[in-house]
Amino acid sequence: MRRALFLLACGVAGGAVLIDQGTKALAAAQLSEVGRIPLLGDWLGLQLAFNPGTVMSLGSDSTWMLTIIATVASVALLIAATRVRSTGWAVAIGLLWGGAIGNLLDRLFAPPGFGRGHVTDFLAYGNLFIGNLADIALGVGLGLALLLYLRRPHQTRR
């Protein structure tokens, strides 16, 4: 059972990474940093951006530190995936792991250089920020993990 759950987490993570990296490559080839293609009026559009930081470009002067944090998080999520005990947790950890790896690959291999790469973003949320599918995987994985945590039976301490 644990092996099947680990493989599920790996499959979800792998799928998230493949979809994330594929859409980033497509965005880099087809979109512009200048113009925005509206999808839902001003609420959602497509616009290319290269982000050295995190959400809303926070930490943009510490890209190397974000690379280290993402690497540690990816290893921790690998360990968590080996210990998962339910389908819901396997999916949540897989989404978090895939999102972390998707953005980590950009930080490792994208310009301007190894460990300092800028993350490719293309989903423009109004004038708030521009993100990518790895960010969505991270958000959905975190939301699912919170729901699973809150729904667990409360254990009494002795």
PDB file of C-alpha atoms in Angstrom:
ATOM      1  CA  MET A   1       0.000   0.000   0.000  1.00  0.00           C
ATOM      2  CA  ARG A   2       2.755   2.481   0.921  1.00  0.00           C
ATOM      3  CA  ARG A   3       4.601   1.716  -2.297  1.00  0.00           C
ATOM      4  CA  ALA A   4       1.472   2.425  -4.350  1.00  0.00           C
ATOM      5  CA  LEU A   5       0.962   5.717  -2.513  1.00  0.00           C
ATOM      6  CA  PHE A   6       4.609   6.673  -3.071  1.00  0.00           C
ATOM      7  CA  LEU A   7       4.242   5.891  -6.775  1.00  0.00           C
ATOM      8  CA  LEU A   8       1.061   8.000  -6.873  1.00  0.00           C
ATOM      9  CA  ALA A   9       2.905  10.930  -5.298  1.00  0.00           C
ATOM     10  CA  CYS A  10       5.733  10.464  -7.829  1.00  0.00           C
ATOM     11  CA  GLY A  11       3.257  10.325 -10.707  1.00  0.00           C
ATOM     12  CA  VAL A  12       1.447  13.482  -9.596  1.00  0.00           C
ATOM     13  CA  ALA A  13       4.768  15.286  -9.095  1.00  0.00           C
ATOM     14  CA  GLY A  14       6.120  14.096 -12.445  1.00  0.00           C
ATOM     15  CA  GLY A  15       2.933  15.136 -14.234  1.00  0.00           C
ATOM     16  CA  ALA A  16       3.026  18.560 -12.606  1.00  0.00           C
ATOM     17  CA  VAL A  17       6.671  19.054 -13.620  1.00  0.00           C
ATOM     18  CA  LEU A  18       6.072  17.963 -17.217  1.00  0.00           C
ATOM     19  CA  ILE A  19       3.017  20.186 -17.636  1.00  0.00           C
ATOM     20  CA  ASP A  20       4.743  23.119 -15.936  1.00  0.00           C
ATOM     21  CA  GLN A  21       7.926  22.889 -17.994  1.00  0.00           C
ATOM     22  CA  GLY A  22       5.986  22.299 -21.224  1.00  0.00           C
ATOM     23  CA  THR A  23       3.761  25.331 -20.719  1.00  0.00           C
ATOM     24  CA  LYS A  24       6.768  27.481 -19.762  1.00  0.00           C
ATOM     25  CA  ALA A  25       8.565  26.472 -22.983  1.00  0.00           C
ATOM     26  CA  LEU A  26       5.430  27.231 -25.000  1.00  0.00           C
ATOM     27  CA  ALA A  27       4.998  30.584 -23.249  1.00  0.00           C
ATOM     28  CA  ALA A  28       8.643  31.547 -23.859  1.00  0.00           C
ATOM     29  CA  ALA A  29       8.250  30.698 -27.558  1.00  0.00           C
ATOM     30  CA  GLN A  30       4.869  32.333 -28.141  1.00  0.00           C
ATOM     31  CA  LEU A  31       4.316  35.193 -25.678  1.00  0.00           C
ATOM     32  CA  SER A  32       5.742  38.661 -25.226  1.00  0.00           C
ATOM     33  CA  GLU A  33       6.928  40.482 -22.121  1.00  0.00           C
ATOM     34  CA  VAL A  34       5.331  43.659 -23.472  1.00  0.00           C
ATOM     35  CA  GLY A  35       1.815  42.720 -24.558  1.00  0.00           C
ATOM     36  CA  ARG A  36      -0.876  40.815 -22.707  1.00  0.00           C
ATOM     37  CA  ILE A  37      -3.390  38.435 -24.284  1.00  0.00           C
ATOM     38  CA  PRO A  38      -6.650  38.724 -22.307  1.00  0.00           C
ATOM     39  CA  LEU A  39      -8.382  35.456 -21.410  1.00  0.00           C
ATOM     40  CA  LEU A  40     -10.989  36.742 -18.943  1.00  0.00           C
ATOM     41  CA  GLY A  41     -10.988  40.476 -19.581  1.00  0.00           C
ATOM     42  CA  ASP A  42      -8.615  42.276 -17.231  1.00  0.00           C
ATOM     43  CA  TRP A  43      -8.864  39.481 -14.640  1.00  0.00           C
ATOM     44  CA  LEU A  44      -6.688  36.870 -16.322  1.00  0.00           C
ATOM     45  CA  GLY A  45      -4.350  37.003 -19.285  1.00  0.00           C
ATOM     46  CA  LEU A  46      -1.186  35.656 -20.812  1.00  0.00           C
ATOM     47  CA  GLN A  47       2.015  37.684 -20.554  1.00  0.00           C
ATOM     48  CA  LEU A  48       5.602  36.501 -20.395  1.00  0.00           C
ATOM     49  CA  ALA A  49       7.702  37.436 -17.363  1.00  0.00           C
ATOM     50  CA  PHE A  50      10.951  36.198 -15.860  1.00  0.00           C
ATOM     51  CA  ASN A  51      10.884  36.366 -12.077  1.00  0.00           C
ATOM     52  CA  PRO A  52      14.075  36.222  -9.987  1.00  0.00           C
ATOM     53  CA  GLY A  53      12.032  36.157  -6.746  1.00  0.00           C
ATOM     54  CA  THR A  54       8.920  34.490  -5.383  1.00  0.00           C
ATOM     55  CA  VAL A  55       5.289  35.627  -5.545  1.00  0.00           C
ATOM     56  CA  MET A  56       5.120  39.322  -6.451  1.00  0.00           C
ATOM     57  CA  SER A  57       8.927  39.248  -6.978  1.00  0.00           C
ATOM     58  CA  LEU A  58       9.624  39.060  -3.239  1.00  0.00           C
ATOM     59  CA  GLY A  59      13.228  38.074  -2.578  1.00  0.00           C
ATOM     60  CA  SER A  60      14.379  39.014  -6.063  1.00  0.00           C
ATOM     61  CA  ASP A  61      17.812  39.945  -4.712  1.00  0.00           C
ATOM     62  CA  SER A  62      18.234  36.493  -3.107  1.00  0.00           C
ATOM     63  CA  THR A  63      17.670  34.091  -6.002  1.00  0.00           C
ATOM     64  CA  TRP A  64      20.503  31.802  -4.858  1.00  0.00           C
ATOM     65  CA  MET A  65      18.882  31.532  -1.398  1.00  0.00           C
ATOM     66  CA  LEU A  66      15.529  30.673  -2.988  1.00  0.00           C
ATOM     67  CA  THR A  67      17.321  27.944  -4.962  1.00  0.00           C
ATOM     68  CA  ILE A  68      18.689  26.449  -1.733  1.00  0.00           C
ATOM     69  CA  ILE A  69      15.267  26.633  -0.040  1.00  0.00           C
ATOM     70  CA  ALA A  70      13.583  24.986  -3.043  1.00  0.00           C
ATOM     71  CA  THR A  71      16.209  22.226  -3.063  1.00  0.00           C
ATOM     72  CA  VAL A  72      15.734  21.515   0.652  1.00  0.00           C
ATOM     73  CA  ALA A  73      11.945  21.585   0.224  1.00  0.00           C
ATOM     74  CA  SER A  74      12.139  19.150  -2.704  1.00  0.00           C
ATOM     75  CA  VAL A  75      14.222  16.692  -0.660  1.00  0.00           C
ATOM     76  CA  ALA A  76      11.859  17.046   2.323  1.00  0.00           C
ATOM     77  CA  LEU A  77       8.864  16.377   0.053  1.00  0.00           C
ATOM     78  CA  LEU A  78      10.602  13.287  -1.358  1.00  0.00           C
ATOM     79  CA  ILE A  79      11.010  11.993   2.191  1.00  0.00           C
ATOM     80  CA  ALA A  80       7.384  12.872   2.986  1.00  0.00           C
ATOM     81  CA  ALA A  81       6.273  10.980  -0.134  1.00  0.00           C
ATOM     82  CA  THR A  82       7.951   7.816   1.185  1.00  0.00           C
ATOM     83  CA  ARG A  83       5.924   8.089   4.398  1.00  0.00           C
ATOM     84  CA  VAL A  84       2.503   8.980   3.000  1.00  0.00           C
ATOM     85  CA  ARG A  85      -0.429   6.912   4.302  1.00  0.00           C
ATOM     86  CA  SER A  86      -3.459   8.026   2.279  1.00  0.00           C
ATOM     87  CA  THR A  87      -4.385   8.837  -1.297  1.00  0.00           C
ATOM     88  CA  GLY A  88      -5.262  12.424  -0.422  1.00  0.00           C
ATOM     89  CA  TRP A  89      -1.884  13.030   1.182  1.00  0.00           C
ATOM     90  CA  ALA A  90      -0.106  11.359  -1.757  1.00  0.00           C
ATOM     91  CA  VAL A  91      -1.819  13.785  -4.148  1.00  0.00           C
ATOM     92  CA  ALA A  92      -1.167  16.823  -1.920  1.00  0.00           C
ATOM     93  CA  ILE A  93       2.506  15.975  -1.473  1.00  0.00           C
ATOM     94  CA  GLY A  94       2.828  15.152  -5.177  1.00  0.00           C
ATOM     95  CA  LEU A  95       1.420  18.568  -6.138  1.00  0.00           C
ATOM     96  CA  LEU A  96       3.692  20.391  -3.682  1.00  0.00           C
ATOM     97  CA  TRP A  97       6.708  18.373  -4.790  1.00  0.00           C
ATOM     98  CA  GLY A  98       5.971  18.875  -8.497  1.00  0.00           C
ATOM     99  CA  GLY A  99       5.442  22.607  -8.053  1.00  0.00           C
ATOM    100  CA  ALA A 100       8.664  22.956  -6.081  1.00  0.00           C
ATOM    101  CA  ILE A 101      10.656  21.006  -8.674  1.00  0.00           C
ATOM    102  CA  GLY A 102       9.072  22.883 -11.577  1.00  0.00           C
ATOM    103  CA  ASN A 103      10.261  26.239 -10.283  1.00  0.00           C
ATOM    104  CA  LEU A 104      13.560  24.767  -9.010  1.00  0.00           C
ATOM    105  CA  LEU A 105      14.434  23.614 -12.535  1.00  0.00           C
ATOM    106  CA  ASP A 106      14.104  27.217 -13.732  1.00  0.00           C
ATOM    107  CA  ARG A 107      16.302  28.461 -10.887  1.00  0.00           C
ATOM    108  CA  LEU A 108      18.937  25.856 -11.702  1.00  0.00           C
ATOM    109  CA  PHE A 109      19.005  26.014 -15.512  1.00  0.00           C
ATOM    110  CA  ALA A 110      17.422  29.261 -16.766  1.00  0.00           C
ATOM    111  CA  PRO A 111      19.338  32.475 -17.441  1.00  0.00           C
ATOM    112  CA  PRO A 112      21.169  34.315 -16.012  1.00  0.00           C
ATOM    113  CA  GLY A 113      22.991  31.250 -14.650  1.00  0.00           C
ATOM    114  CA  PHE A 114      23.056  28.077 -12.600  1.00  0.00           C
ATOM    115  CA  GLY A 115      21.325  28.521  -9.254  1.00  0.00           C
ATOM    116  CA  ARG A 116      20.384  32.102 -10.113  1.00  0.00           C
ATOM    117  CA  GLY A 117      17.894  31.437 -12.904  1.00  0.00           C
ATOM    118  CA  HIS A 118      14.704  33.422 -13.223  1.00  0.00           C
ATOM    119  CA  VAL A 119      11.401  31.533 -13.111  1.00  0.00           C
ATOM    120  CA  THR A 120       9.315  31.741 -16.286  1.00  0.00           C
ATOM    121  CA  ASP A 121       5.842  33.133 -15.539  1.00  0.00           C
ATOM    122  CA  PHE A 122       2.976  33.694 -17.961  1.00  0.00           C
ATOM    123  CA  LEU A 123      -0.404  33.697 -16.176  1.00  0.00           C
ATOM    124  CA  ALA A 124      -1.213  37.357 -15.474  1.00  0.00           C
ATOM    125  CA  TYR A 125      -3.724  37.807 -12.651  1.00  0.00           C
ATOM    126  CA  GLY A 126      -5.005  41.321 -13.288  1.00  0.00           C
ATOM    127  CA  ASN A 127      -2.346  43.761 -12.170  1.00  0.00           C
ATOM    128  CA  LEU A 128      -1.497  41.710  -9.076  1.00  0.00           C
ATOM    129  CA  PHE A 129       1.165  39.288 -10.281  1.00  0.00           C
ATOM    130  CA  ILE A 130       2.174  36.879 -13.028  1.00  0.00           C
ATOM    131  CA  GLY A 131       2.567  33.191 -12.187  1.00  0.00           C
ATOM    132  CA  ASN A 132       2.826  29.741 -13.761  1.00  0.00           C
ATOM    133  CA  LEU A 133       1.401  26.249 -13.415  1.00  0.00           C
ATOM    134  CA  ALA A 134       3.997  25.231 -10.802  1.00  0.00           C
ATOM    135  CA  ASP A 135       2.590  28.023  -8.638  1.00  0.00           C
ATOM    136  CA  ILE A 136      -0.921  26.642  -9.157  1.00  0.00           C
ATOM    137  CA  ALA A 137       0.268  23.134  -8.210  1.00  0.00           C
ATOM    138  CA  LEU A 138       1.841  24.578  -5.053  1.00  0.00           C
ATOM    139  CA  GLY A 139      -1.341  26.468  -4.161  1.00  0.00           C
ATOM    140  CA  VAL A 140      -3.670  23.521  -4.789  1.00  0.00           C
ATOM    141  CA  GLY A 141      -1.312  21.146  -2.964  1.00  0.00           C
ATOM    142  CA  LEU A 142      -1.136  23.470   0.026  1.00  0.00           C
ATOM    143  CA  GLY A 143      -4.913  23.924   0.060  1.00  0.00           C
ATOM    144  CA  LEU A 144      -5.483  20.158  -0.117  1.00  0.00           C
ATOM    145  CA  ALA A 145      -2.915  19.551   2.660  1.00  0.00           C
ATOM    146  CA  LEU A 146      -4.654  22.100   4.892  1.00  0.00           C
ATOM    147  CA  LEU A 147      -8.044  20.490   4.260  1.00  0.00           C
ATOM    148  CA  LEU A 148      -6.670  17.027   5.021  1.00  0.00           C
ATOM    149  CA  TYR A 149      -5.001  18.284   8.173  1.00  0.00           C
ATOM    150  CA  LEU A 150      -8.159  20.011   9.407  1.00  0.00           C
ATOM    151  CA  ARG A 151     -10.355  16.984   8.603  1.00  0.00           C
ATOM    152  CA  ARG A 152      -8.186  14.474  10.441  1.00  0.00           C
ATOM    153  CA  PRO A 153      -9.639  12.997  13.608  1.00  0.00           C
ATOM    154  CA  HIS A 154      -8.506  14.923  16.631  1.00  0.00           C
ATOM    155  CA  GLN A 155      -6.361  12.776  18.836  1.00  0.00           C
ATOM    156  CA  THR A 156      -6.377  13.258  22.568  1.00  0.00           C
ATOM    157  CA  ARG A 157      -3.046  13.593  24.299  1.00  0.00           C
ATOM    158  CA  ARG A 158      -2.284  11.666  27.412  1.00  0.00           C
TER     159      ARG A 158
END
